[in-house]
Amino acid sequence: MSARFVPPHPPRGAGPVPVWRGFFGERARTAVYGWSEAAFTQTYMRRRVMGFNVHIPTDPDLVQHVLLDNVANYEKPALTKSLLGPVIGRGLLTSDGSLWREQRRIVAGTFVPAAADAMVPIFARTAAERATAWTGRGRIDAATEATATTMAIISESLFAGDPRLTSPVASAHIAAALEAFSGVRLQALLGLPRIPLTPRGWAGRRGQIYLRATLTQVVRDRGRDPASERDDFLGRLLADLHARFEPAEAEALAVDNAATFYLAGHETTANAITWTLFLLSEQEEWQDRLAGEARAALGQGADDPHPPDRLPLLRRVLEETLRLYPSAPRMDRQAVAADRLGDETVAPGDIVSIWPWLLHRHKMLWDDPDAFDPDRFAPERKAERHRFQYIPFGAGPRTCVGARFATAEALTILAHWLARWRFRPVQGHVVTASGMVTLRPAGGLPLRVEPRPA
Ligand code: HEM
């Protein structure tokens, strides 16, 4: 419908980028920085990083092999576990084998489609409340607004709205904890002790300690208060874990999973919302069209759980946003036993790094891959794609357990905001990607907002 729009992406050189670049400068701070043009045309790359063989398959068949066909051979890397361990321990995201299976079974019961749909009124209320403060402001930081909203939602929907998880102090600590992963990752790769080396590193350490201590307290308070055996996420998680594990192990895993869901469950969705608002702020025509769709979809009252089903156009835009700016731009695995990846040999201990960032913009897989074109996701075009070329939520048995929750949440929040507000870019502000674990706009996303006429 509109003119072709190519949103910014990091510069790409012609030739391969040397491995040492990954340790210095922007490449060390931003996962998606420093890829060459060639990376978006090849089907497989191999790197040698600090003693590890790293395989980077960008052929969807090879990705399918790792994430589905031979999934038992590919675990979460020891390095990932040791990096994320201080925050999320041995929870669902960082465990393997029978411990993972047991936890996935427990959690899957909570994340059934009907449960995500039942949350829609919470999503709607929280989004509307947050936006009331925009009146008269003229300008917002969309990243801050999206994060505050998804943080309030995760605390409300999974932790019964515990205020300890939504305060501005909690928010600052969590942002610092996530920010610090990049620095610690480098130290881990270089084999250095994980002592924070910078003020940002220390802020991250304090953030991790705050988060763990607070969640431990939240879990213990629940355990002490029999009246709080509530039928919510935390209540069910605690009951199920206690039914299967010794008390100390059950409590430890409850804290690990509380931290896992708290972190995995809000920052990713906030980034998806933020990038969508960025793309729409640059394209007024799309914004007007979506505002019309949103107004029609939201007309049924505050408790209506169905708006996400009535937003087909916004859903396409969200899917296209997650293609261009996948909240999780990479996911790593480590081979348990020897294997073959196409023509290549994988040795035990090798890393296989799967990059939605590369797959989603691959020149052999997509037409005009860097351009914004939501119509790629028209339902009738689904057959044009390989199942493993578009994987913003991962794929196979370890696919994101919160995908439906996140999609319903992002659609509902965006619909409420787009129905009532118009978003415009701030002149002179240049948007660039940042982040080693999740992909977000560097320094936030300032936008001009004004009420949309009725
Ligand atoms: C747009 C939002 C989201 C995106 C893009 C996203 C992306 C992902 C990806 C790519 C994975 C797979 C990682 C891998 O295979 O290594 C994953 C796993 C996971 N996600 Fe999400 N996620 C989102 C929202 C959520 C939400 C809302 C929750 C919880 C409420 C959540 C909880 C999890 C958990 C617990 C796992 C680990 C699953 C397992 O290993 O069995 N995510 N997510």
CSV table of C-alpha atoms and ligand atoms in Angstrom, one decimal:
chain,number,residue,atom,x,y,z
A,1,MET,CA,0.0,0.0,0.0
A,2,SER,CA,2.6,2.7,1.1
A,3,ALA,CA,5.9,3.6,-0.5
A,4,ARG,CA,8.7,1.0,0.1
A,5,PHE,CA,10.2,1.6,3.5
A,6,VAL,CA,13.5,0.2,4.6
A,7,PRO,CA,14.1,0.7,8.3
A,8,PRO,CA,17.7,1.1,9.5
A,9,HIS,CA,20.0,-1.8,10.2
A,10,PRO,CA,23.7,-1.9,11.2
A,11,PRO,CA,26.1,-1.3,8.4
A,12,ARG,CA,27.4,-4.4,6.6
A,13,GLY,CA,30.9,-4.8,5.2
A,14,ALA,CA,31.7,-6.7,2.0
A,15,GLY,CA,34.0,-9.4,3.5
A,16,PRO,CA,33.9,-11.6,6.6
A,17,VAL,CA,34.2,-9.8,9.9
A,18,PRO,CA,37.3,-11.0,11.9
A,19,VAL,CA,36.5,-12.8,15.2
A,20,TRP,CA,38.5,-10.4,17.3
A,21,ARG,CA,36.0,-7.7,16.4
A,22,GLY,CA,33.5,-9.5,18.6
A,23,PHE,CA,35.5,-8.4,21.7
A,24,PHE,CA,35.8,-4.7,21.0
A,25,GLY,CA,33.6,-1.8,20.2
A,26,GLU,CA,30.0,-1.9,19.0
A,27,ARG,CA,30.2,-5.6,17.9
A,28,ALA,CA,30.9,-6.5,21.5
A,29,ARG,CA,27.9,-4.6,22.7
A,30,THR,CA,25.3,-5.3,20.0
A,31,ALA,CA,24.6,-8.8,18.9
A,32,VAL,CA,23.4,-7.9,15.4
A,33,TYR,CA,26.3,-5.5,14.6
A,34,GLY,CA,29.3,-6.5,12.4
A,35,TRP,CA,27.8,-9.0,10.0
A,36,SER,CA,29.0,-8.8,6.4
A,37,GLU,CA,26.7,-8.8,3.3
A,38,ALA,CA,27.9,-12.4,2.7
A,39,ALA,CA,26.4,-13.6,5.9
A,40,PHE,CA,22.9,-13.0,4.4
A,41,THR,CA,23.6,-15.1,1.3
A,42,GLN,CA,25.4,-18.2,2.6
A,43,THR,CA,23.7,-21.3,4.1
A,44,TYR,CA,26.4,-22.1,6.6
A,45,MET,CA,29.3,-20.4,8.4
A,46,ARG,CA,31.9,-21.6,10.8
A,47,ARG,CA,33.9,-19.6,13.3
A,48,ARG,CA,36.6,-20.4,15.8
A,49,VAL,CA,35.9,-18.4,19.0
A,50,MET,CA,38.1,-18.8,22.1
A,51,GLY,CA,38.8,-22.4,21.5
A,52,PHE,CA,35.2,-23.3,20.5
A,53,ASN,CA,34.0,-24.3,17.0
A,54,VAL,CA,30.9,-22.3,16.3
A,55,HIS,CA,28.6,-23.5,13.5
A,56,ILE,CA,26.2,-20.9,12.2
A,57,PRO,CA,23.6,-22.6,10.0
A,58,THR,CA,21.3,-20.3,7.9
A,59,ASP,CA,19.7,-23.0,5.8
A,60,PRO,CA,16.3,-23.7,7.4
A,61,ASP,CA,16.7,-27.4,6.9
A,62,LEU,CA,19.8,-27.3,9.0
A,63,VAL,CA,18.1,-25.2,11.6
A,64,GLN,CA,15.3,-27.8,11.7
A,65,HIS,CA,17.9,-30.5,12.2
A,66,VAL,CA,19.2,-28.8,15.4
A,67,LEU,CA,16.0,-27.5,16.9
A,68,LEU,CA,13.7,-30.5,16.0
A,69,ASP,CA,15.0,-33.5,14.2
A,70,ASN,CA,18.0,-34.2,16.4
A,71,VAL,CA,17.0,-31.9,19.3
A,72,ALA,CA,18.2,-34.4,21.9
A,73,ASN,CA,21.8,-33.8,20.8
A,74,TYR,CA,21.7,-30.1,21.3
A,75,GLU,CA,21.6,-28.6,24.8
A,76,LYS,CA,21.9,-25.1,26.2
A,77,PRO,CA,25.6,-24.2,26.2
A,78,ALA,CA,27.5,-24.5,29.5
A,79,LEU,CA,28.6,-20.9,29.0
A,80,THR,CA,25.0,-19.6,28.7
A,81,LYS,CA,24.0,-21.5,31.8
A,82,SER,CA,27.0,-20.0,33.8
A,83,LEU,CA,26.2,-16.5,32.5
A,84,LEU,CA,22.4,-16.6,33.2
A,85,GLY,CA,22.7,-18.9,36.2
A,86,PRO,CA,23.2,-16.2,38.8
A,87,VAL,CA,19.9,-14.7,37.8
A,88,ILE,CA,17.6,-17.5,36.5
A,89,GLY,CA,19.4,-20.6,37.9
A,90,ARG,CA,18.2,-23.9,36.6
A,91,GLY,CA,14.8,-22.7,35.5
A,92,LEU,CA,13.0,-23.7,32.3
A,93,LEU,CA,15.1,-21.6,30.0
A,94,THR,CA,18.5,-22.8,31.2
A,95,SER,CA,17.9,-26.5,32.1
A,96,ASP,CA,18.2,-29.6,30.0
A,97,GLY,CA,17.2,-33.3,30.0
A,98,SER,CA,14.8,-34.6,32.5
A,99,LEU,CA,14.9,-31.5,34.7
A,100,TRP,CA,13.8,-29.4,31.7
A,101,ARG,CA,11.1,-31.9,30.7
A,102,GLU,CA,9.6,-32.0,34.2
A,103,GLN,CA,9.5,-28.2,34.4
A,104,ARG,CA,8.1,-27.8,30.9
A,105,ARG,CA,5.3,-30.2,31.8
A,106,ILE,CA,4.5,-28.2,34.9
A,107,VAL,CA,4.5,-24.8,33.2
A,108,ALA,CA,2.7,-25.9,30.0
A,109,GLY,CA,-0.4,-26.4,32.1
A,110,THR,CA,-0.4,-22.7,33.0
A,111,PHE,CA,0.3,-21.5,29.5
A,112,VAL,CA,-2.6,-23.1,27.6
A,113,PRO,CA,-4.2,-20.9,25.0
A,114,ALA,CA,-7.4,-20.3,27.1
A,115,ALA,CA,-5.2,-18.9,29.9
A,116,ALA,CA,-3.5,-16.4,27.7
A,117,ASP,CA,-6.9,-15.3,26.3
A,118,ALA,CA,-8.2,-14.9,29.8
A,119,MET,CA,-5.4,-12.3,30.5
A,120,VAL,CA,-6.6,-10.0,27.7
A,121,PRO,CA,-8.7,-7.8,30.1
A,122,ILE,CA,-5.5,-7.3,32.2
A,123,PHE,CA,-3.5,-6.4,29.2
A,124,ALA,CA,-6.2,-3.9,28.1
A,125,ARG,CA,-6.6,-2.3,31.5
A,126,THR,CA,-2.9,-1.9,32.1
A,127,ALA,CA,-2.3,-0.4,28.6
A,128,ALA,CA,-5.1,2.1,28.9
A,129,GLU,CA,-4.0,3.1,32.4
A,130,ARG,CA,-0.4,3.7,31.4
A,131,ALA,CA,-1.5,5.9,28.4
A,132,THR,CA,-3.6,8.2,30.5
A,133,ALA,CA,-0.4,9.9,31.8
A,134,TRP,CA,0.5,10.9,28.2
A,135,THR,CA,-2.1,13.6,28.0
A,136,GLY,CA,-0.5,17.0,27.6
A,137,ARG,CA,3.0,15.5,27.6
A,138,GLY,CA,3.6,15.7,23.8
A,139,ARG,CA,6.6,13.4,24.0
A,140,ILE,CA,7.2,9.9,25.5
A,141,ASP,CA,10.0,7.4,25.6
A,142,ALA,CA,8.1,4.5,23.9
A,143,ALA,CA,10.6,1.9,25.2
A,144,THR,CA,10.1,3.0,28.8
A,145,GLU,CA,6.3,3.0,28.4
A,146,ALA,CA,6.3,-0.4,26.8
A,147,THR,CA,8.6,-1.9,29.5
A,148,ALA,CA,6.6,-0.4,32.4
A,149,THR,CA,3.4,-1.8,30.9
A,150,THR,CA,4.7,-5.3,30.3
A,151,MET,CA,6.4,-5.3,33.7
A,152,ALA,CA,3.1,-4.4,35.4
A,153,ILE,CA,1.3,-7.1,33.3
A,154,ILE,CA,3.7,-9.9,34.2
A,155,SER,CA,3.6,-9.0,37.8
A,156,GLU,CA,-0.2,-8.8,37.8
A,157,SER,CA,-0.8,-11.9,35.7
A,158,LEU,CA,1.9,-14.3,37.2
A,159,PHE,CA,2.6,-12.8,40.6
A,160,ALA,CA,-0.8,-11.5,41.7
A,161,GLY,CA,0.4,-7.9,41.3
A,162,ASP,CA,3.1,-8.0,43.9
A,163,PRO,CA,4.2,-4.3,44.2
A,164,ARG,CA,7.8,-5.4,45.0
A,165,LEU,CA,8.1,-6.3,41.3
A,166,THR,CA,6.8,-3.1,39.7
A,167,SER,CA,8.4,-0.3,41.6
A,168,PRO,CA,10.7,2.1,39.8
A,169,VAL,CA,13.6,0.7,41.9
A,170,ALA,CA,12.8,-2.9,40.7
A,171,SER,CA,12.6,-1.7,37.2
A,172,ALA,CA,16.0,0.1,37.3
A,173,HIS,CA,17.6,-2.9,38.9
A,174,ILE,CA,16.3,-5.3,36.3
A,175,ALA,CA,17.4,-3.0,33.4
A,176,ALA,CA,20.9,-2.9,35.0
A,177,ALA,CA,21.0,-6.7,35.4
A,178,LEU,CA,20.2,-7.2,31.7
A,179,GLU,CA,22.6,-4.5,30.6
A,180,ALA,CA,25.4,-6.2,32.4
A,181,PHE,CA,25.2,-9.5,30.5
A,182,SER,CA,27.3,-8.1,27.6
A,183,GLY,CA,30.3,-7.3,29.8
A,184,VAL,CA,30.1,-10.5,31.8
A,185,ARG,CA,29.8,-12.5,28.5
A,186,LEU,CA,33.1,-11.1,27.3
A,187,GLN,CA,34.8,-11.9,30.6
A,188,ALA,CA,33.4,-15.4,30.4
A,189,LEU,CA,34.6,-15.9,26.8
A,190,LEU,CA,38.0,-14.6,27.7
A,191,GLY,CA,38.1,-17.0,30.7
A,192,LEU,CA,38.4,-14.1,33.2
A,193,PRO,CA,36.8,-14.2,36.6
A,194,ARG,CA,33.3,-12.6,36.7
A,195,ILE,CA,34.2,-9.7,38.9
A,196,PRO,CA,32.4,-6.6,37.6
A,197,LEU,CA,35.0,-4.3,35.9
A,198,THR,CA,32.9,-1.2,35.3
A,199,PRO,CA,30.3,0.9,37.1
A,200,ARG,CA,27.7,-0.7,34.7
A,201,GLY,CA,29.0,-4.1,35.7
A,202,TRP,CA,28.5,-3.3,39.4
A,203,ALA,CA,25.1,-1.9,38.8
A,204,GLY,CA,24.2,-5.2,37.0
A,205,ARG,CA,25.5,-7.3,39.9
A,206,ARG,CA,23.4,-5.2,42.4
A,207,GLY,CA,20.4,-5.6,40.0
A,208,GLN,CA,20.8,-9.4,40.0
A,209,ILE,CA,21.1,-9.6,43.8
A,210,TYR,CA,18.0,-7.4,44.2
A,211,LEU,CA,16.0,-9.5,41.8
A,212,ARG,CA,17.0,-12.8,43.4
A,213,ALA,CA,16.4,-11.5,47.0
A,214,THR,CA,13.0,-10.0,46.1
A,215,LEU,CA,11.8,-13.1,44.3
A,216,THR,CA,13.0,-15.4,47.1
A,217,GLN,CA,11.0,-13.3,49.5
A,218,VAL,CA,7.9,-13.3,47.2
A,219,VAL,CA,8.2,-17.2,47.0
A,220,ARG,CA,8.7,-17.6,50.7
A,221,ASP,CA,5.8,-15.3,51.6
A,222,ARG,CA,3.6,-17.5,49.5
A,223,GLY,CA,4.9,-20.6,51.1
A,224,ARG,CA,4.2,-19.3,54.6
A,225,ASP,CA,0.7,-18.1,54.0
A,226,PRO,CA,-1.7,-21.0,53.5
A,227,ALA,CA,-4.4,-18.6,52.4
A,228,SER,CA,-2.2,-17.6,49.5
A,229,GLU,CA,-2.4,-21.1,47.9
A,230,ARG,CA,-3.9,-19.2,45.0
A,231,ASP,CA,-4.8,-20.7,41.7
A,232,ASP,CA,-2.4,-18.4,39.8
A,233,PHE,CA,0.9,-19.0,38.1
A,234,LEU,CA,3.1,-18.8,41.2
A,235,GLY,CA,0.6,-20.8,43.4
A,236,ARG,CA,0.3,-23.6,40.9
A,237,LEU,CA,4.1,-23.6,40.2
A,238,LEU,CA,4.8,-24.0,43.9
A,239,ALA,CA,2.2,-26.7,44.4
A,240,ASP,CA,3.5,-28.7,41.4
A,241,LEU,CA,7.1,-28.3,42.3
A,242,HIS,CA,6.5,-29.4,45.9
A,243,ALA,CA,4.6,-32.4,44.6
A,244,ARG,CA,7.6,-33.6,42.6
A,245,PHE,CA,10.7,-32.3,44.4
A,246,GLU,CA,12.2,-32.2,48.0
A,247,PRO,CA,11.2,-28.9,49.7
A,248,ALA,CA,14.5,-27.1,49.4
A,249,GLU,CA,14.8,-28.1,45.7
A,250,ALA,CA,11.2,-27.1,45.1
A,251,GLU,CA,11.8,-23.7,46.6
A,252,ALA,CA,15.0,-23.2,44.7
A,253,LEU,CA,13.3,-24.1,41.4
A,254,ALA,CA,10.4,-21.9,42.2
A,255,VAL,CA,12.7,-18.9,42.6
A,256,ASP,CA,14.6,-19.8,39.4
A,257,ASN,CA,11.4,-20.0,37.4
A,258,ALA,CA,9.9,-16.9,39.0
A,259,ALA,CA,13.1,-15.1,37.8
A,260,THR,CA,13.0,-16.8,34.4
A,261,PHE,CA,9.4,-15.8,33.7
A,262,TYR,CA,9.7,-12.4,35.1
A,263,LEU,CA,12.7,-11.6,32.9
A,264,ALA,CA,11.8,-13.6,29.8
A,265,GLY,CA,8.2,-12.5,30.0
A,266,HIS,CA,8.4,-8.8,29.8
A,267,GLU,CA,11.5,-7.4,28.2
A,268,THR,CA,11.0,-9.4,25.0
A,269,THR,CA,7.4,-8.3,24.6
A,270,ALA,CA,8.3,-4.7,25.4
A,271,ASN,CA,10.9,-4.7,22.7
A,272,ALA,CA,8.4,-6.1,20.1
A,273,ILE,CA,6.0,-3.3,21.0
A,274,THR,CA,8.7,-0.6,20.9
A,275,TRP,CA,9.9,-1.7,17.5
A,276,THR,CA,6.4,-1.8,16.2
A,277,LEU,CA,5.8,1.7,17.3
A,278,PHE,CA,9.0,2.8,15.7
A,279,LEU,CA,8.1,1.3,12.4
A,280,LEU,CA,4.6,2.8,12.5
A,281,SER,CA,5.8,6.2,13.6
A,282,GLU,CA,7.7,6.4,10.3
A,283,GLN,CA,4.6,5.3,8.3
A,284,GLU,CA,1.5,7.4,8.9
A,285,GLU,CA,-0.6,5.6,6.4
A,286,TRP,CA,-0.1,2.2,8.1
A,287,GLN,CA,-0.8,3.8,11.4
A,288,ASP,CA,-4.1,5.3,10.3
A,289,ARG,CA,-5.2,2.0,8.9
A,290,LEU,CA,-4.3,0.1,12.1
A,291,ALA,CA,-6.1,2.8,14.2
A,292,GLY,CA,-9.3,2.1,12.3
A,293,GLU,CA,-8.9,-1.6,12.7
A,294,ALA,CA,-8.2,-1.2,16.5
A,295,ARG,CA,-11.2,1.0,17.1
A,296,ALA,CA,-13.5,-1.5,15.5
A,297,ALA,CA,-11.9,-4.4,17.4
A,298,LEU,CA,-12.1,-2.7,20.8
A,299,GLY,CA,-15.7,-1.7,20.7
A,300,GLN,CA,-17.0,-4.6,22.8
A,301,GLY,CA,-16.2,-3.5,26.4
A,302,ALA,CA,-13.3,-3.8,28.8
A,303,ASP,CA,-13.7,-7.5,29.6
A,304,ASP,CA,-13.8,-8.8,26.0
A,305,PRO,CA,-11.1,-11.5,25.6
A,306,HIS,CA,-11.3,-11.5,21.8
A,307,PRO,CA,-9.7,-8.3,20.4
A,308,PRO,CA,-6.6,-10.1,19.3
A,309,ASP,CA,-8.7,-12.3,17.0
A,310,ARG,CA,-10.1,-9.1,15.4
A,311,LEU,CA,-6.8,-7.5,14.5
A,312,PRO,CA,-5.5,-9.4,11.4
A,313,LEU,CA,-3.7,-6.4,10.0
A,314,LEU,CA,-2.0,-5.5,13.3
A,315,ARG,CA,-1.0,-9.2,13.7
A,316,ARG,CA,0.7,-9.0,10.3
A,317,VAL,CA,2.5,-5.9,11.3
A,318,LEU,CA,3.7,-7.4,14.6
A,319,GLU,CA,4.9,-10.5,12.7
A,320,GLU,CA,6.8,-8.3,10.3
A,321,THR,CA,8.3,-6.4,13.2
A,322,LEU,CA,9.5,-9.6,14.8
A,323,ARG,CA,11.0,-10.6,11.5
A,324,LEU,CA,13.0,-7.3,11.1
A,325,TYR,CA,13.8,-6.9,14.8
A,326,PRO,CA,13.6,-10.3,16.5
A,327,SER,CA,13.6,-9.6,20.3
A,328,ALA,CA,15.8,-12.7,20.7
A,329,PRO,CA,18.2,-12.3,17.7
A,330,ARG,CA,20.3,-15.5,18.5
A,331,MET,CA,20.0,-18.7,20.3
A,332,ASP,CA,22.8,-21.1,21.0
A,333,ARG,CA,23.1,-24.8,21.6
A,334,GLN,CA,26.1,-27.1,22.4
A,335,ALA,CA,26.4,-30.5,20.8
A,336,VAL,CA,26.4,-33.5,23.2
A,337,ALA,CA,27.7,-36.1,20.7
A,338,ALA,CA,29.2,-35.9,17.3
A,339,ASP,CA,26.8,-35.1,14.5
A,340,ARG,CA,26.6,-34.0,10.9
A,341,LEU,CA,25.1,-30.7,9.9
A,342,GLY,CA,24.7,-31.0,6.1
A,343,ASP,CA,28.2,-31.6,4.8
A,344,GLU,CA,29.9,-30.4,8.0
A,345,THR,CA,31.0,-32.4,11.0
A,346,VAL,CA,30.0,-31.3,14.5
A,347,ALA,CA,32.2,-32.5,17.3
A,348,PRO,CA,31.0,-33.0,20.9
A,349,GLY,CA,31.2,-29.6,22.7
A,350,ASP,CA,30.8,-27.5,19.5
A,351,ILE,CA,28.5,-24.6,19.6
A,352,VAL,CA,25.7,-24.3,17.1
A,353,SER,CA,24.5,-20.7,16.9
A,354,ILE,CA,21.1,-20.1,15.4
A,355,TRP,CA,20.4,-16.5,14.3
A,356,PRO,CA,16.8,-15.3,13.7
A,357,TRP,CA,18.6,-12.0,12.7
A,358,LEU,CA,20.3,-13.7,9.8
A,359,LEU,CA,17.4,-16.1,8.8
A,360,HIS,CA,14.8,-13.3,8.9
A,361,ARG,CA,16.8,-11.1,6.5
A,362,HIS,CA,18.4,-13.8,4.3
A,363,LYS,CA,18.5,-12.8,0.7
A,364,MET,CA,17.8,-16.4,-0.6
A,365,LEU,CA,14.8,-16.8,1.6
A,366,TRP,CA,12.9,-13.5,1.3
A,367,ASP,CA,12.1,-11.0,-1.4
A,368,ASP,CA,13.5,-7.6,-0.6
A,369,PRO,CA,14.4,-8.8,3.0
A,370,ASP,CA,15.3,-5.5,4.6
A,371,ALA,CA,12.0,-3.8,3.5
A,372,PHE,CA,8.9,-3.5,5.7
A,373,ASP,CA,6.2,-5.5,4.1
A,374,PRO,CA,3.6,-7.0,6.5
A,375,ASP,CA,1.7,-8.6,3.6
A,376,ARG,CA,4.4,-11.4,3.6
A,377,PHE,CA,2.4,-12.6,6.6
A,378,ALA,CA,-1.0,-12.7,4.8
A,379,PRO,CA,-2.4,-16.2,5.7
A,380,GLU,CA,-2.6,-17.3,2.1
A,381,ARG,CA,1.2,-16.8,1.7
A,382,LYS,CA,2.2,-19.1,4.6
A,383,ALA,CA,3.1,-21.9,2.2
A,384,GLU,CA,5.8,-19.7,0.7
A,385,ARG,CA,7.9,-20.0,3.8
A,386,HIS,CA,9.9,-22.9,5.3
A,387,ARG,CA,8.7,-23.5,8.9
A,388,PHE,CA,12.3,-22.8,10.2
A,389,GLN,CA,13.1,-19.6,8.3
A,390,TYR,CA,10.9,-17.4,10.5
A,391,ILE,CA,11.5,-18.3,14.2
A,392,PRO,CA,11.1,-15.2,16.4
A,393,PHE,CA,9.8,-17.5,19.2
A,394,GLY,CA,12.3,-20.3,18.5
A,395,ALA,CA,11.1,-23.7,17.2
A,396,GLY,CA,10.8,-27.3,18.2
A,397,PRO,CA,10.1,-28.6,21.7
A,398,ARG,CA,11.9,-25.6,23.3
A,399,THR,CA,9.8,-23.0,21.4
A,400,CYS,CA,8.8,-20.1,23.6
A,401,VAL,CA,6.2,-21.2,26.1
A,402,GLY,CA,4.9,-17.7,26.3
A,403,ALA,CA,4.4,-17.1,22.6
A,404,ARG,CA,0.6,-16.9,22.6
A,405,PHE,CA,0.6,-14.9,25.8
A,406,ALA,CA,3.1,-12.4,24.3
A,407,THR,CA,1.3,-12.1,21.0
A,408,ALA,CA,-2.1,-11.5,22.7
A,409,GLU,CA,-0.4,-9.0,25.0
A,410,ALA,CA,1.4,-7.1,22.3
A,411,LEU,CA,-1.7,-6.9,20.1
A,412,THR,CA,-3.9,-5.7,22.9
A,413,ILE,CA,-1.5,-3.0,24.1
A,414,LEU,CA,-0.8,-1.8,20.6
A,415,ALA,CA,-4.5,-1.7,19.7
A,416,HIS,CA,-5.3,0.4,22.7
A,417,TRP,CA,-2.5,2.8,22.1
A,418,LEU,CA,-3.0,3.1,18.3
A,419,ALA,CA,-6.8,3.6,18.7
A,420,ARG,CA,-6.3,6.7,20.8
A,421,TRP,CA,-2.9,8.1,20.0
A,422,ARG,CA,-0.9,9.1,17.0
A,423,PHE,CA,2.9,8.5,17.2
A,424,ARG,CA,5.4,10.6,15.3
A,425,PRO,CA,9.2,10.5,15.1
A,426,VAL,CA,11.3,13.0,17.0
A,427,GLN,CA,13.3,15.0,14.4
A,428,GLY,CA,17.0,14.4,14.6
A,429,HIS,CA,16.8,11.3,16.7
A,430,VAL,CA,18.6,8.4,15.0
A,431,VAL,CA,17.3,4.9,15.9
A,432,THR,CA,19.9,2.1,16.1
A,433,ALA,CA,19.8,-1.4,17.5
A,434,SER,CA,21.5,-2.3,20.8
A,435,GLY,CA,21.7,-5.2,23.2
A,436,MET,CA,23.6,-8.5,23.5
A,437,VAL,CA,20.7,-10.7,24.8
A,438,THR,CA,17.6,-8.9,23.5
A,439,LEU,CA,17.4,-6.4,20.7
A,440,ARG,CA,16.2,-2.9,21.6
A,441,PRO,CA,16.6,0.6,20.3
A,442,ALA,CA,19.8,2.1,21.8
A,443,GLY,CA,19.0,4.8,24.4
A,444,GLY,CA,15.2,4.2,24.2
A,445,LEU,CA,12.7,5.4,21.6
A,446,PRO,CA,11.6,9.1,22.0
A,447,LEU,CA,8.4,9.7,20.1
A,448,ARG,CA,5.9,12.6,19.8
A,449,VAL,CA,2.4,11.6,20.8
A,450,GLU,CA,-0.9,13.4,20.3
A,451,PRO,CA,-4.5,12.2,20.9
A,452,ARG,CA,-6.1,10.9,17.8
A,453,PRO,CA,-9.2,12.8,16.9
A,454,ALA,CA,-12.4,10.7,17.5
B,1,HEM,C1,7.7,-11.1,21.8
B,1,HEM,C2,7.9,-11.7,22.9
B,1,HEM,C3,8.8,-13.0,23.1
B,1,HEM,C4,9.8,-13.4,22.2
B,1,HEM,C5,10.3,-12.8,20.9
B,1,HEM,C6,10.3,-14.6,22.9
B,1,HEM,C7,11.3,-15.4,22.3
B,1,HEM,C8,11.7,-16.6,22.8
B,1,HEM,C9,12.6,-17.5,22.1
B,1,HEM,C10,13.3,-17.3,20.8
B,1,HEM,C11,12.8,-18.6,22.9
B,1,HEM,C12,13.6,-19.9,22.6
B,1,HEM,C13,15.0,-19.7,23.1
B,1,HEM,C14,15.8,-20.9,22.7
B,1,HEM,O1,15.4,-21.8,22.0
B,1,HEM,O2,17.0,-20.9,23.0
B,1,HEM,C15,12.0,-18.4,24.1
B,1,HEM,C16,11.9,-19.3,25.1
B,1,HEM,C17,11.2,-19.0,26.3
B,1,HEM,N1,10.3,-18.0,26.5
B,1,HEM,FE1,9.9,-16.5,25.2
B,1,HEM,N2,9.7,-14.9,24.0
B,1,HEM,C18,8.7,-13.9,24.2
B,1,HEM,C19,7.8,-13.7,25.3
B,1,HEM,C20,7.8,-14.6,26.3
B,1,HEM,C21,6.8,-14.5,27.4
B,1,HEM,C22,5.7,-13.4,27.5
B,1,HEM,C23,7.1,-15.5,28.3
B,1,HEM,C24,6.5,-15.8,29.6
B,1,HEM,C25,5.4,-15.2,30.1
B,1,HEM,C26,8.3,-16.2,27.8
B,1,HEM,C27,8.9,-17.2,28.4
B,1,HEM,C28,9.8,-18.1,27.8
B,1,HEM,C29,10.4,-19.2,28.4
B,1,HEM,C30,10.2,-19.7,29.9
B,1,HEM,C31,11.2,-19.8,27.5
B,1,HEM,C32,12.0,-21.1,27.7
B,1,HEM,C33,11.3,-22.3,27.1
B,1,HEM,C34,12.0,-23.6,27.2
B,1,HEM,O3,13.2,-23.6,27.1
B,1,HEM,O4,11.3,-24.6,27.3
B,1,HEM,N3,8.6,-15.6,26.6
B,1,HEM,N4,11.3,-17.2,24.0
